Phi, psi and omega in degrees: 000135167303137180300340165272338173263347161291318196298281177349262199322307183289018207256297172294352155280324201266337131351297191308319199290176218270317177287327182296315184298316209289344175283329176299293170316288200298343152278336169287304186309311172336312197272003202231326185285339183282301176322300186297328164296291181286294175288310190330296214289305223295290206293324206028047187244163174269122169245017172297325188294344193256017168300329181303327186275314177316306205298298192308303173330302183300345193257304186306334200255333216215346200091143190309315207267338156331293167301334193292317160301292150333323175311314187279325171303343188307296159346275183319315206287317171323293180341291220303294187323289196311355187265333187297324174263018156089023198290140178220034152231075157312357207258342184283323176304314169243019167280197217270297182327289200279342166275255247292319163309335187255320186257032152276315188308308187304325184294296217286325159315310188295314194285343141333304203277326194283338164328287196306318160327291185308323170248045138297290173303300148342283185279009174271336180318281206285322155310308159327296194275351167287311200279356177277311184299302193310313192319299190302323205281311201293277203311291176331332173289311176315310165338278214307315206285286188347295164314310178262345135332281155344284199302341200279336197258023175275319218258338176291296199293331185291314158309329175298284181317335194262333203285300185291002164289304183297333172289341182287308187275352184253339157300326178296315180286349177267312194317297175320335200271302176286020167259311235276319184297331167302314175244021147276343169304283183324323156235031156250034175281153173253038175227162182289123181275148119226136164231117177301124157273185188300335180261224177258335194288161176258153188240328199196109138239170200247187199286306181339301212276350154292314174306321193293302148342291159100061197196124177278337185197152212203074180248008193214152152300341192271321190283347168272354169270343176242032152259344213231343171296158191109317160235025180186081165335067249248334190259324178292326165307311188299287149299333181278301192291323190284336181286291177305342186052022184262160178276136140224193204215119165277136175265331186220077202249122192273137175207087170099006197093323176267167182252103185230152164254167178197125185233131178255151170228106159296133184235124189240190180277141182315306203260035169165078190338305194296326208262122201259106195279314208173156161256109153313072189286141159255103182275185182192117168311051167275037168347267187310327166276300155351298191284338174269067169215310150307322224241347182277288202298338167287357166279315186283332169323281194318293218303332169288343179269335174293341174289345203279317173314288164316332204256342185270333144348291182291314183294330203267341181274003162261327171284335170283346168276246224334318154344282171279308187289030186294002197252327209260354180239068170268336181273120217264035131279321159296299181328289173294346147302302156327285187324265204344295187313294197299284209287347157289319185306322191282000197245320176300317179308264188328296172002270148327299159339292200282355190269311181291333185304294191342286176290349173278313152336297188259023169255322176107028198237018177224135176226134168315147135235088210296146173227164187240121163227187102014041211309332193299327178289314186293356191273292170315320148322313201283318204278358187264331108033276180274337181329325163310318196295282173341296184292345204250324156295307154127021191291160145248124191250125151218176198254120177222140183193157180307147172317316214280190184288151166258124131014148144264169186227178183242125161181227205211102176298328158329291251254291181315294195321309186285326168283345181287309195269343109008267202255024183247310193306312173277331151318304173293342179277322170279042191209124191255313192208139196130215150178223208226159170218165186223117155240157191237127146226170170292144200185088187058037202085007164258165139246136180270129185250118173250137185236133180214124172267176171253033217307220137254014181093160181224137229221142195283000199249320170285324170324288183328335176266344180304138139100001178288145194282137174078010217236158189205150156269155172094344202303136170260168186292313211248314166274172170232132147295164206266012168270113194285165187154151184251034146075010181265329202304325146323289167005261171309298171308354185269327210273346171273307215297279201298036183245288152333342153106348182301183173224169171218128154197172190259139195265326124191201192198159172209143212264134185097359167268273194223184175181108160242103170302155184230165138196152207240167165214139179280129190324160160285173182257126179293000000 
């Protein structure tokens, strides 16, 4: 665009603006009043005819009604003029002539203004459709950018999407590698599997556990619970591990002539404990280790009982050389061979005693003789007993128990008597500083018997070994501690109390504190 087509336009917007139009009109009429006033009579020519100009000025600036209006005012305004300059024929003005003449000025306004109108319209037409094209040009640009954005976030994602298809398809084959492997591990164990869902259904068992079962085919839980009623509540254990999340474990389930373990573990997700996949049952044959295991001890039975003969031999002709013979064990390396000699027999003795109790206990080949006795007199008897033992250590052994009167109880006084010396005898032997206290109370239709030393502790990875045969605590693979024992005495005291109708357990221990044994007896019946 040109510096002449800028001066133009922009002459006609300020032409246009409202104040411009109406100073523009009013010089004109001015300039149209000097002439008909001043120049006509000079000139003495008819100038009326320049009326055209005010009216088109009005139609052009304003439009029909502009011109129309001006058009119509014209009349008058000639009158006004022309009297003013001094016209005294006025009859030409308003005759026939002077109307036909006057409503031409009026055609030539109107048909100005509607001119004018039209290009008015034209141009807001054309002003419209440039700012409709400049809108299409802009929004098609947006368009277009949009778009190709898109595409670009099109062309990403469908690579994000082909790239997790392939990590998808090569995670479903390894996920595949790894079941498969999962579940050739699961039925080459050599013990029986299931893992149990949140319901009756099985999520994963292997071949073992039909053999073991003696079951042709295995799809519920229910049908391995009523092959196993009878000797193992199979649905009650299993809810008591999904409610508790605790492991447990049957050491000995008779079924059939076999002999099984079975241990469940509940599983829950690693990262939020409450929510509960299933339970792990392991089952596990031990026949064959059961029965060699009966086939030791009746071995070790006989050989311990042929020792017993011998053994008392030796113990009782070494006490009588110490006794008789004081002269001839002046030599105090003899004198002390002999002593050796005696305190192994007698420690061997006790052995042997406790080995044979042991293995009569779990053949079923020792009977109780239940009695309504005193448990507190026999808890007393027993602690004036040890009192030496206790004292020789430098120990205190006492006795603490309820104001009211205690119950008696039914059980095998004998018996209560050998778990007493058990476990009051192993609190003082493990106890260095202190001493031991025996408390008795009432405690749900029982009385509860507490032995609570001032020991060293029990350590939670040893706790797991109590009461186990042959087993000591702290006891090493390779070493022995210098505290003798024959590791049965838990044992044996586990296999009377609950013979008896009791519970036995260490209730609880801390290491470098304490240590409290519990074991319960039922009242007697009034």
């Amino acid at each position: 665009m040109s510096l002449m087509d800028d001066f133009n336009r922009n002459l006609l917007l300020g032409i246009r603006s409202g104040w411009v139009k109406w100073l523009t009109l009013l010089l004109t009429v001015i300039f149209y009043g000097v002439i008909i006033v001043l120049i006509e009579p000079i000139i003495g020519l008819p100038l009326a005819v320049l009326m055209i100009l005010p009216v088109t000025t009005a139609g052009w600036l304003f439009g029909v009604w502009g011109g129309l209006i001006i058009g119509i005012l014209s009349l008058p305004v000639n009158i006004f003029l022309f009297t003013l300059a001094g016209e005294t024929n006025l009859a030409s003005l308003i005759g026939g002539g002077g109307l036909f003449w006057h409503a031409g000025v009026l055609f030539v306004g109107v048909v100005t203004g509607r001119l004018k109108d039209l290009g008015d319209k034209s141009k807001q037409t054309e002003k419209s459709l440039r700012i409709s094209e400049e809108l299409l040009r802009k929004e098609k640009a947006i368009m277009e950018s949009r778009v190709e954005e898109r595409t670009k976030e099109l062309r990403r994602e469908q690579k994000a999407l082909k790239e997790a298809k392939e990590q998808t398809d090569l995670g479903y084959i390894q996920l595949q590698r790894e079941r498969a492997k999962l579940a050739v591990s699961i039925d080459n164990l050599p013990i029986g599997f299931v893992l149990t869902g949140p319901k009756d259904g099985i999520l994963a068992i292997n071949e073992k556990v039909k053999e073991i079962l003696d079951l042709e085919q295995v799809s519920k839980v229910s049908e391995i619970e009523k092959k196993l009623l009878g000797s193992l509540n199979l649905h009650k254990a299993l809810e008591k591990a999904k409610l508790t999340r605790h492991q447990y474990e049957f050491g000995e389930v008779l079924l059939e002539g076999k002999f099984l373990r079975i241990f469940l573990n509940p599983i829950t997700m690693p990262h939020d404990h409450r929510e509960f996949i299933g339970t792990a049952v392991l089952i596990e044959d031990i026949t064959e280790a059961k029965l060699l295991e009966r086939s030791k001890d009746e071995f070790f039975a006989v050989a311990a009982h042929d020792m017993r003969t011998p053994l008392t031999a030796i113990r009782g002709n070494a006490a009588m050389i110490k006794q008789y013979f004081p002269f001839q064990l002046k030599d105090p390396s003899l004198r002390e061979m002999v002593s050796d000699i005696h305190e192994s027999s007698v420690r061997l003795i006790g052995l042997v005693n406790d080995y044979l109790d042991v293995v009569k206990f779990e053949q079923k080949k020792t009977k109780l003789h239940k009695e309504t006795f005193d448990l507190l007199d026999l808890i007393k008897e027993t602690i004036r007993q040890l009192e030496n033992t206790a004292g020789s250590k430098g120990l205190y052994l006492r006795l603490e128990k309820e104001g009211i009167q205690l119950p008696l109880v039914s059980a095998d006084r004998n018996r209560t008597s050998q778990v007493l010396f058990n476990l009051i005898g192993n609190a003082i032997k493990f106890t260095e500083k202190g001493g031991v206290k025996v408390t008795v109370k009432k405690e749900n239709g029982s009385l509860a018997v507490r032995v609570i030393d001032t020991g060293s502790g029990i350590s939670k990875p040893d706790q797991r070994l109590l009461f186990r045969r042959f087993q000591q605590v702290g006891e090493k693979i390779l070493t022995r501690n210098t505290i003798t024992g024959t590791g049965l005495g838990l044992y044996s005291s586990k296999l009377l109390v609950e013979a008896m109708g009791g519970k036995i357990y260490l209730e609880s221990s801390q290491v470098g504190k304490e240590s409290i044994f519990l074991f319960t007896l039922p009242n007697a019946k009034s």
